[in-house]
mmCIF file of C-alpha atoms in Angstrom:
data_model
loop_
_atom_site.group_PDB
_atom_site.id
_atom_site.type_symbol
_atom_site.label_atom_id
_atom_site.label_comp_id
_atom_site.label_asym_id
_atom_site.label_seq_id
_atom_site.Cartn_x
_atom_site.Cartn_y
_atom_site.Cartn_z
ATOM 1 C CA MET A 1 -17.760 -12.022 25.838
ATOM 2 C CA VAL A 2 -20.303 -10.358 23.565
ATOM 3 C CA PRO A 3 -23.431 -8.848 25.079
ATOM 4 C CA ASP A 4 -26.517 -11.042 25.131
ATOM 5 C CA LYS A 5 -29.440 -8.920 23.897
ATOM 6 C CA GLY A 6 -31.973 -11.720 24.196
ATOM 7 C CA LYS A 7 -33.379 -11.390 27.702
ATOM 8 C CA GLY A 8 -31.564 -8.421 29.174
ATOM 9 C CA LYS A 9 -29.058 -10.688 30.889
ATOM 10 C CA GLU A 10 -26.072 -9.252 32.680
ATOM 11 C CA VAL A 11 -22.963 -9.915 30.621
ATOM 12 C CA ALA A 12 -19.399 -9.184 31.678
ATOM 13 C CA ILE A 13 -17.145 -7.391 29.205
ATOM 14 C CA THR A 14 -13.491 -7.080 30.116
ATOM 15 C CA ASN A 15 -12.074 -3.679 29.287
ATOM 16 C CA GLY A 16 -8.657 -5.079 28.575
ATOM 17 C CA ASP A 17 -6.675 -3.316 31.311
ATOM 18 C CA ALA A 18 -4.585 -5.051 33.961
ATOM 19 C CA SER A 19 -7.151 -4.479 36.691
ATOM 20 C CA GLY A 20 -9.645 -6.834 35.061
ATOM 21 C CA THR A 21 -12.494 -4.331 35.513
ATOM 22 C CA SER A 22 -15.777 -5.544 34.002
ATOM 23 C CA GLU A 23 -18.685 -3.850 32.289
ATOM 24 C CA TYR A 24 -22.328 -4.835 32.400
ATOM 25 C CA VAL A 25 -24.727 -4.738 29.475
ATOM 26 C CA VAL A 26 -28.529 -4.912 29.456
ATOM 27 C CA SER A 27 -31.186 -4.383 26.810
ATOM 28 C CA ALA A 28 -32.339 -0.764 26.694
ATOM 29 C CA ASN A 29 -35.692 -1.826 25.221
ATOM 30 C CA GLU A 30 -36.397 -4.028 28.232
ATOM 31 C CA ARG A 31 -35.001 -1.826 31.006
ATOM 32 C CA ILE A 32 -36.652 1.451 29.981
ATOM 33 C CA THR A 33 -40.236 1.914 31.108
ATOM 34 C CA ILE A 34 -42.354 4.856 29.981
ATOM 35 C CA LYS A 35 -45.154 6.128 32.187
ATOM 36 C CA MET A 36 -47.799 8.778 31.588
ATOM 37 C CA LEU A 37 -48.692 10.206 35.007
ATOM 38 C CA TRP A 38 -52.155 11.655 35.564
ATOM 39 C CA ASN A 39 -51.284 12.336 39.218
ATOM 40 C CA SER A 40 -48.358 11.731 41.568
ATOM 41 C CA LYS A 41 -49.923 8.489 42.818
ATOM 42 C CA ASP A 42 -49.229 6.953 39.400
ATOM 43 C CA LEU A 43 -45.480 7.078 40.032
ATOM 44 C CA ASP A 44 -45.328 3.663 41.687
ATOM 45 C CA ASP A 45 -48.137 2.057 39.685
ATOM 46 C CA ASN A 46 -46.345 -0.679 37.759
ATOM 47 C CA THR A 47 -49.427 -1.522 35.672
ATOM 48 C CA ILE A 48 -49.360 1.672 33.589
ATOM 49 C CA GLY A 49 -45.810 1.434 32.239
ATOM 50 C CA PHE A 50 -44.836 0.343 28.736
ATOM 51 C CA HIS A 51 -41.555 -0.329 26.967
ATOM 52 C CA PRO A 52 -40.127 1.341 23.858
ATOM 53 C CA THR A 53 -39.958 -0.522 20.549
ATOM 54 C CA PHE A 54 -36.718 1.106 19.394
ATOM 55 C CA THR A 55 -33.833 2.652 21.289
ATOM 56 C CA HIS A 56 -31.037 2.504 18.705
ATOM 57 C CA GLN A 57 -31.174 6.259 18.076
ATOM 58 C CA ILE A 58 -30.413 6.852 21.753
ATOM 59 C CA PHE A 59 -28.340 3.858 22.875
ATOM 60 C CA PRO A 60 -25.829 2.222 20.491
ATOM 61 C CA GLU A 61 -26.922 -1.335 19.676
ATOM 62 C CA GLU A 62 -29.920 -0.742 21.970
ATOM 63 C CA GLN A 63 -27.737 -1.501 24.996
ATOM 64 C CA ILE A 64 -27.255 0.192 28.353
ATOM 65 C CA VAL A 65 -23.643 -0.281 29.430
ATOM 66 C CA GLY A 66 -22.089 0.137 32.855
ATOM 67 C CA TYR A 67 -24.987 -0.601 35.215
ATOM 68 C CA SER A 68 -25.723 -3.667 37.282
ATOM 69 C CA ASN A 69 -28.355 -6.069 36.071
ATOM 70 C CA ASP A 70 -31.106 -4.667 38.306
ATOM 71 C CA VAL A 71 -31.107 -1.250 36.630
ATOM 72 C CA GLN A 72 -34.553 0.155 35.860
ATOM 73 C CA VAL A 73 -34.925 3.360 33.901
ATOM 74 C CA GLU A 74 -38.219 5.237 34.015
ATOM 75 C CA LEU A 75 -39.008 7.911 31.471
ATOM 76 C CA LEU A 76 -41.861 9.787 33.108
ATOM 77 C CA PHE A 77 -44.257 12.294 31.548
ATOM 78 C CA ALA A 78 -47.059 14.364 32.979
ATOM 79 C CA ALA A 79 -49.928 13.009 30.871
ATOM 80 C CA GLY A 80 -51.444 16.412 30.148
ATOM 81 C CA THR A 81 -48.469 18.733 29.769
ATOM 82 C CA MET A 82 -45.878 16.138 28.641
ATOM 83 C CA GLU A 83 -43.314 17.555 31.079
ATOM 84 C CA PRO A 84 -40.582 14.857 31.187
ATOM 85 C CA TYR A 85 -38.452 13.370 33.914
ATOM 86 C CA ILE A 86 -35.821 10.601 34.025
ATOM 87 C CA ARG A 87 -35.578 8.278 37.030
ATOM 88 C CA VAL A 88 -32.886 5.592 37.339
ATOM 89 C CA LYS A 89 -33.745 3.069 40.040
ATOM 90 C CA ALA A 90 -31.978 0.398 42.117
ATOM 91 C CA ALA A 91 -28.644 0.357 40.382
ATOM 92 C CA LYS A 92 -25.128 1.648 40.759
ATOM 93 C CA PHE A 93 -22.932 2.952 37.987
ATOM 94 C CA ARG A 94 -20.227 0.362 38.334
ATOM 95 C CA SER A 95 -17.468 0.863 35.794
ATOM 96 C CA THR A 96 -15.137 3.209 33.992
ATOM 97 C CA HIS A 97 -14.925 1.396 30.676
ATOM 98 C CA SER A 98 -14.961 3.651 27.611
ATOM 99 C CA LYS A 99 -18.280 2.188 26.435
ATOM 100 C CA SER A 100 -20.133 2.809 29.676
ATOM 101 C CA THR A 101 -22.274 5.892 29.999
ATOM 102 C CA ARG A 102 -24.764 7.553 32.269
ATOM 103 C CA VAL A 103 -28.325 6.918 31.124
ATOM 104 C CA GLU A 104 -29.171 10.589 31.617
ATOM 105 C CA ASN A 105 -26.389 11.580 29.207
ATOM 106 C CA HIS A 106 -28.004 9.562 26.439
ATOM 107 C CA ILE A 107 -31.674 10.359 27.014
ATOM 108 C CA GLY A 108 -31.241 13.933 28.234
ATOM 109 C CA PRO A 109 -30.228 15.524 24.893
ATOM 110 C CA LYS A 110 -33.375 14.067 23.277
ATOM 111 C CA LEU A 111 -35.654 15.665 25.871
ATOM 112 C CA SER A 112 -36.963 19.173 26.237
ATOM 113 C CA PRO A 113 -34.626 21.542 28.120
ATOM 114 C CA GLU A 114 -37.377 21.678 30.738
ATOM 115 C CA CYS A 115 -36.455 18.173 31.960
ATOM 116 C CA LEU A 116 -35.649 18.516 35.641
ATOM 117 C CA PRO A 117 -32.451 17.147 37.211
ATOM 118 C CA ALA A 118 -32.589 14.010 39.321
ATOM 119 C CA GLU A 119 -32.717 15.776 42.683
ATOM 120 C CA ASN A 120 -35.999 17.470 41.744
ATOM 121 C CA LEU A 121 -38.342 14.483 41.722
ATOM 122 C CA ASP A 122 -40.575 16.155 44.299
ATOM 123 C CA ASP A 123 -40.834 19.267 42.120
ATOM 124 C CA PHE A 124 -41.753 17.130 39.131
ATOM 125 C CA LEU A 125 -44.498 15.345 41.077
ATOM 126 C CA ARG A 126 -45.902 18.661 42.278
ATOM 127 C CA ASN A 127 -46.064 19.752 38.641
ATOM 128 C CA VAL A 128 -47.884 16.524 37.771
ATOM 129 C CA ASP A 129 -50.542 17.235 40.398
ATOM 130 C CA LYS A 130 -50.900 20.824 39.133
ATOM 131 C CA GLN A 131 -50.943 19.986 35.423
ATOM 132 C CA SER A 132 -54.688 20.561 35.090
ATOM 133 C CA GLN A 133 -54.004 24.244 35.780
ATOM 134 C CA LYS A 134 -51.514 24.484 32.908
ATOM 135 C CA ILE A 135 -53.337 22.626 30.158
ATOM 136 C CA ASP A 136 -55.890 25.305 29.274
ATOM 137 C CA ALA A 137 -53.262 27.674 27.859
ATOM 138 C CA GLY A 138 -52.113 25.045 25.388
ATOM 139 C CA LEU A 139 -55.609 23.989 24.336
ATOM 140 C CA LYS A 140 -56.569 27.592 23.621
ATOM 141 C CA ASN A 141 -53.964 27.552 20.879
ATOM 142 C CA MET A 142 -55.445 24.416 19.312
ATOM 143 C CA HIS A 143 -58.684 23.776 17.472
ATOM 144 C CA MET A 144 -60.965 20.910 18.506
ATOM 145 C CA VAL A 145 -62.064 18.979 15.430
ATOM 146 C CA SER A 146 -63.837 15.936 16.888
ATOM 147 C CA GLN A 147 -64.636 13.887 19.964
ATOM 148 C CA TYR A 148 -65.850 10.366 20.600
ATOM 149 C CA SER A 149 -66.315 7.808 23.351
ATOM 150 C CA LYS A 150 -64.913 4.290 23.500
ATOM 151 C CA ASP A 151 -65.100 1.733 26.305
ATOM 152 C CA ASP A 152 -66.812 4.291 28.576
ATOM 153 C CA ARG A 153 -63.955 6.779 28.164
ATOM 154 C CA GLN A 154 -64.013 10.149 26.454
ATOM 155 C CA TYR A 155 -61.585 11.229 23.752
ATOM 156 C CA VAL A 156 -61.063 14.452 21.862
ATOM 157 C CA VAL A 157 -58.958 15.389 18.833
ATOM 158 C CA HIS A 158 -57.352 18.831 18.547
ATOM 159 C CA LYS A 159 -55.573 20.298 15.531
ATOM 160 C CA ALA A 160 -52.808 22.888 15.566
ATOM 161 C CA LYS A 161 -50.052 24.468 13.512
ATOM 162 C CA PHE A 162 -46.640 25.281 14.903
ATOM 163 C CA MET A 163 -46.441 28.488 12.872
ATOM 164 C CA THR A 164 -49.419 30.775 12.308
ATOM 165 C CA ASP A 165 -49.935 33.896 10.207
ATOM 166 C CA SER A 166 -49.119 35.966 13.281
ATOM 167 C CA GLY A 167 -45.947 34.056 14.139
ATOM 168 C CA PRO A 168 -44.844 31.015 16.176
ATOM 169 C CA ASN A 169 -47.525 29.115 18.095
ATOM 170 C CA GLN A 170 -45.329 28.962 21.163
ATOM 171 C CA HIS A 171 -47.605 26.937 23.469
ATOM 172 C CA VAL A 172 -48.104 24.201 20.876
ATOM 173 C CA ALA A 173 -44.433 24.169 19.840
ATOM 174 C CA ALA A 174 -43.344 23.849 23.474
ATOM 175 C CA PHE A 175 -45.851 21.039 24.070
ATOM 176 C CA HIS A 176 -44.709 19.142 20.989
ATOM 177 C CA ASP A 177 -41.044 19.658 21.799
ATOM 178 C CA ARG A 178 -41.575 17.720 25.038
ATOM 179 C CA LEU A 179 -42.919 14.669 23.202
ATOM 180 C CA GLN A 180 -40.500 14.611 20.249
ATOM 181 C CA ILE A 181 -38.587 11.730 21.831
ATOM 182 C CA LEU A 182 -41.608 9.418 21.477
ATOM 183 C CA PRO A 183 -41.344 8.918 17.695
ATOM 184 C CA LEU A 184 -37.699 7.932 18.174
ATOM 185 C CA LEU A 185 -38.833 5.207 20.575
ATOM 186 C CA PHE A 186 -41.750 3.833 18.534
ATOM 187 C CA ILE A 187 -41.233 4.734 14.860
ATOM 188 C CA ASP A 188 -38.224 3.256 13.097
ATOM 189 C CA ALA A 189 -35.896 5.891 11.600
ATOM 190 C CA ALA A 190 -38.022 8.751 12.943
ATOM 191 C CA SER A 191 -36.512 12.192 13.462
ATOM 192 C CA PHE A 192 -37.489 15.463 15.080
ATOM 193 C CA ILE A 193 -39.687 17.689 12.942
ATOM 194 C CA GLU A 194 -38.941 21.364 12.358
ATOM 195 C CA LEU A 195 -41.258 23.335 14.613
ATOM 196 C CA ASP A 196 -40.462 26.613 12.854
ATOM 197 C CA ASP A 197 -41.586 25.354 9.423
ATOM 198 C CA PRO A 198 -45.073 26.697 8.529
ATOM 199 C CA ARG A 199 -45.840 23.632 6.409
ATOM 200 C CA TRP A 200 -46.244 21.398 9.470
ATOM 201 C CA SER A 201 -49.478 20.717 11.305
ATOM 202 C CA VAL A 202 -50.445 18.221 13.979
ATOM 203 C CA TYR A 203 -53.493 16.370 15.287
ATOM 204 C CA TYR A 204 -53.447 15.349 18.951
ATOM 205 C CA LEU A 205 -55.628 12.585 20.361
ATOM 206 C CA PHE A 206 -56.365 13.178 24.043
ATOM 207 C CA GLU A 207 -58.175 11.128 26.635
ATOM 208 C CA LYS A 208 -60.290 13.278 28.946
ATOM 209 C CA ARG A 209 -60.290 12.596 32.676
ATOM 210 C CA THR A 210 -61.243 14.543 35.787
ATOM 211 C CA SER A 211 -58.455 15.401 38.209
ATOM 212 C CA ASP A 212 -58.674 15.254 41.990
ATOM 213 C CA ASP A 213 -59.392 18.996 42.060
ATOM 214 C CA GLY A 214 -62.365 18.561 39.709
ATOM 215 C CA ARG A 215 -60.665 19.995 36.622
ATOM 216 C CA THR A 216 -60.498 18.261 33.247
ATOM 217 C CA ILE A 217 -57.152 16.807 32.160
ATOM 218 C CA HIS A 218 -56.493 16.074 28.509
ATOM 219 C CA GLY A 219 -53.875 13.296 28.536
ATOM 220 C CA LEU A 220 -51.984 12.408 25.360
ATOM 221 C CA ALA A 221 -53.107 9.155 23.721
ATOM 222 C CA GLY A 222 -51.577 9.679 20.277
ATOM 223 C CA PHE A 223 -50.807 12.174 17.554
ATOM 224 C CA CYS A 224 -50.237 12.600 13.827
ATOM 225 C CA THR A 225 -47.970 15.131 12.141
ATOM 226 C CA LEU A 226 -48.510 16.216 8.539
ATOM 227 C CA VAL A 227 -46.470 18.318 6.157
ATOM 228 C CA SER A 228 -47.976 20.087 3.140
ATOM 229 C CA PHE A 229 -46.563 20.358 -0.380
ATOM 230 C CA TYR A 230 -47.625 22.232 -3.480
ATOM 231 C CA SER A 231 -49.716 20.192 -5.914
ATOM 232 C CA HIS A 232 -50.091 21.420 -9.485
ATOM 233 C CA PRO A 233 -51.948 23.451 -10.532
ATOM 234 C CA SER A 234 -53.452 25.172 -7.486
ATOM 235 C CA SER A 235 -53.803 22.764 -4.570
ATOM 236 C CA ILE A 236 -51.725 21.142 -1.848
ATOM 237 C CA ARG A 237 -50.796 17.588 -0.985
ATOM 238 C CA GLN A 238 -50.753 16.521 2.661
ATOM 239 C CA ARG A 239 -48.238 13.886 3.671
ATOM 240 C CA ILE A 240 -48.577 12.004 6.922
ATOM 241 C CA SER A 241 -45.129 11.968 8.485
ATOM 242 C CA GLN A 242 -45.535 10.518 11.983
ATOM 243 C CA PHE A 243 -48.560 8.609 13.234
ATOM 244 C CA LEU A 244 -48.374 7.230 16.751
ATOM 245 C CA ILE A 245 -50.913 5.754 19.126
ATOM 246 C CA LEU A 246 -49.313 5.148 22.522
ATOM 247 C CA PRO A 247 -49.158 1.450 23.542
ATOM 248 C CA PRO A 248 -51.854 1.647 26.274
ATOM 249 C CA TYR A 249 -54.306 2.767 23.579
ATOM 250 C CA GLN A 250 -53.240 0.442 20.773
ATOM 251 C CA ASN A 251 -55.414 -2.357 19.340
ATOM 252 C CA LYS A 252 -58.542 -0.557 20.506
ATOM 253 C CA GLY A 253 -59.552 1.235 17.312
ATOM 254 C CA HIS A 254 -58.068 4.639 18.142
ATOM 255 C CA GLY A 255 -55.743 4.654 15.138
ATOM 256 C CA SER A 256 -58.642 4.160 12.724
ATOM 257 C CA GLU A 257 -60.665 6.802 14.558
ATOM 258 C CA LEU A 258 -57.859 9.351 14.344
ATOM 259 C CA LEU A 259 -57.113 8.668 10.680
ATOM 260 C CA GLN A 260 -60.783 8.990 9.731
ATOM 261 C CA ILE A 261 -61.080 12.240 11.691
ATOM 262 C CA ILE A 262 -58.078 13.625 9.808
ATOM 263 C CA TYR A 263 -59.584 12.572 6.473
ATOM 264 C CA ASP A 264 -62.888 14.255 7.321
ATOM 265 C CA ASP A 265 -61.189 17.431 8.518
ATOM 266 C CA ILE A 266 -59.068 18.032 5.415
ATOM 267 C CA LYS A 267 -61.678 16.841 2.918
ATOM 268 C CA GLY A 268 -61.973 19.328 0.098
ATOM 269 C CA GLU A 269 -58.822 21.201 1.115
ATOM 270 C CA VAL A 270 -56.195 18.950 -0.465
ATOM 271 C CA ALA A 271 -55.480 17.189 -3.732
ATOM 272 C CA ASP A 272 -54.532 13.948 -2.002
ATOM 273 C CA VAL A 273 -53.069 12.425 1.152
ATOM 274 C CA THR A 274 -49.860 10.406 1.086
ATOM 275 C CA VAL A 275 -47.868 8.624 3.784
ATOM 276 C CA GLU A 276 -44.130 8.767 4.414
ATOM 277 C CA ASP A 277 -42.612 5.276 4.725
ATOM 278 C CA PRO A 278 -45.621 3.585 6.372
ATOM 279 C CA SER A 279 -44.999 0.663 8.674
ATOM 280 C CA ILE A 280 -46.746 -2.629 7.992
ATOM 281 C CA GLU A 281 -49.118 -2.010 10.910
ATOM 282 C CA PHE A 282 -50.026 1.468 9.710
ATOM 283 C CA GLN A 283 -50.531 0.289 6.116
ATOM 284 C CA ARG A 284 -52.930 -2.437 7.265
ATOM 285 C CA MET A 285 -54.905 0.063 9.309
ATOM 286 C CA ARG A 286 -55.018 2.523 6.431
ATOM 287 C CA ASP A 287 -56.182 -0.219 4.060
ATOM 288 C CA ARG A 288 -59.113 -0.971 6.363
ATOM 289 C CA VAL A 289 -60.086 2.685 6.670
ATOM 290 C CA ASP A 290 -59.690 3.495 2.968
ATOM 291 C CA LEU A 291 -61.449 0.375 1.713
ATOM 292 C CA GLY A 292 -64.213 0.915 4.259
ATOM 293 C CA ASN A 293 -64.787 4.430 2.908
ATOM 294 C CA ILE A 294 -64.735 3.181 -0.688
ATOM 295 C CA MET A 295 -67.262 0.439 0.048
ATOM 296 C CA ARG A 296 -69.483 2.744 2.116
ATOM 297 C CA LEU A 297 -69.777 5.051 -0.902
ATOM 298 C CA GLY A 298 -70.146 2.153 -3.357
ATOM 299 C CA LEU A 299 -67.240 3.409 -5.445
ATOM 300 C CA LEU A 300 -66.069 -0.051 -6.468
ATOM 301 C CA ASP A 301 -69.456 -1.698 -6.952
ATOM 302 C CA GLY A 302 -69.347 -3.824 -10.101
ATOM 303 C CA VAL A 303 -65.760 -2.837 -10.944
ATOM 304 C CA GLN A 304 -63.521 -5.694 -12.074
ATOM 305 C CA SER A 305 -60.560 -3.542 -13.082
ATOM 306 C CA LEU A 306 -59.439 0.059 -12.867
ATOM 307 C CA GLN A 307 -58.849 0.423 -16.584
ATOM 308 C CA ASP A 308 -61.821 2.766 -16.434
ATOM 309 C CA THR A 309 -59.974 5.943 -15.495
ATOM 310 C CA SER A 310 -63.207 7.762 -14.737
ATOM 311 C CA ARG A 311 -63.819 5.442 -11.768
ATOM 312 C CA TYR A 312 -60.309 6.088 -10.498
ATOM 313 C CA GLU A 313 -60.817 9.833 -10.833
ATOM 314 C CA LYS A 314 -64.091 9.597 -8.920
ATOM 315 C CA ILE A 315 -62.429 7.807 -5.993
ATOM 316 C CA HIS A 316 -59.533 10.238 -6.045
ATOM 317 C CA LYS A 317 -61.829 13.245 -6.069
ATOM 318 C CA GLN A 318 -64.055 12.058 -3.236
ATOM 319 C CA LEU A 319 -61.480 10.453 -0.927
ATOM 320 C CA HIS A 320 -58.200 12.157 -1.943
ATOM 321 C CA LEU A 321 -56.394 8.824 -2.262
ATOM 322 C CA PHE A 322 -53.415 8.615 -4.571
ATOM 323 C CA LYS A 323 -53.287 6.124 -7.431
ATOM 324 C CA GLU A 324 -51.191 3.412 -5.755
ATOM 325 C CA GLN A 325 -53.468 3.311 -2.694
ATOM 326 C CA ILE A 326 -56.587 3.078 -4.858
ATOM 327 C CA ARG A 327 -55.060 0.157 -6.742
ATOM 328 C CA ARG A 328 -54.147 -1.515 -3.470
ATOM 329 C CA CYS A 329 -57.693 -1.155 -2.143
ATOM 330 C CA HIS A 330 -59.112 -2.488 -5.410
ATOM 331 C CA GLU A 331 -56.903 -5.579 -5.182
ATOM 332 C CA ILE A 332 -58.065 -6.237 -1.617
ATOM 333 C CA TYR A 333 -61.677 -5.670 -2.684
ATOM 334 C CA HIS A 334 -61.260 -8.092 -5.589
ATOM 335 C CA LEU A 335 -59.746 -10.761 -3.320
ATOM 336 C CA MET A 336 -62.649 -10.308 -0.908
ATOM 337 C CA TYR A 337 -65.073 -10.846 -3.811
ATOM 338 C CA ILE A 338 -63.251 -14.004 -4.923
ATOM 339 C CA ALA A 339 -63.226 -15.373 -1.366
ATOM 340 C CA ALA A 340 -66.937 -14.648 -0.894
ATOM 341 C CA THR A 341 -67.796 -16.276 -4.233
ATOM 342 C CA ARG A 342 -65.717 -19.327 -3.387
ATOM 343 C CA ASP A 343 -67.378 -19.729 0.025
ATOM 344 C CA LYS A 344 -70.837 -19.643 -1.539
ATOM 345 C CA SER A 345 -69.903 -22.397 -3.970
ATOM 346 C CA LEU A 346 -68.723 -24.776 -1.248
#
């Protein structure tokens, strides 16, 4: 029988030997739950978990093979330090078929070497409760560029480079290394970035909370990595490589906030900003932000076409948008004008 990927059903696969041993297959996307722990009490809070979108770079065909149907895999992170931990619950490893594999053997190589072995859950939870004492060292190697409040919660954006003029930014590189698995789970065809390449920079979006000991914890809510390229004759082009808002913070305006903060921070420093293989969701968000900035500055007022290159150059100079994105925003603007005109005539 072929595995049923629809609802994570348990499906027997005969391994072909005389013993008739069976395998069991479940959907990795459905059985893996990710949790960001602010304290050890969050471990058993089932309301804070979320599932990955993609697992094909970790599990072939996005399947977990060899466990009973009740398997639950938790990929745990300390929200502030991103220290990882794998917990496999309520299942036995039941077979010896060549396709079966231990979950830890698949996820483990994608995690930081700091990931603790299974018998050290108590040590991991103690680290979670002490994470507020470790965060300051990392933040000192970042630069705060903005902060805002939303829904009575406080957020802050920090910027950092993995390589500085004086050498590797070890605290930031170590922090980012712990979260490099996240793009694999939420961005199709994502890969690890090179933390020893001086062209890379990163913006982290943190939520600020107060821990039980009265200290401030900055918990990861999202991030954006950028890589710089030379732009003739004497400038640079910034390309957004990975842009991720974690699921608990999605559809709440944080993506637009972060993108606008990045735009404001690099304004005047770059020739333009491009995006590497944007998803449909990211492109829609960027369209809203870019068109909003264009309309706020009145840069398309009265423009029916972009044959006037001076208008294009003005938008490019002020907002650092490349030609294709300006054309896209103009088309959306024109369709909005047509729709508004049509509504008035009805």
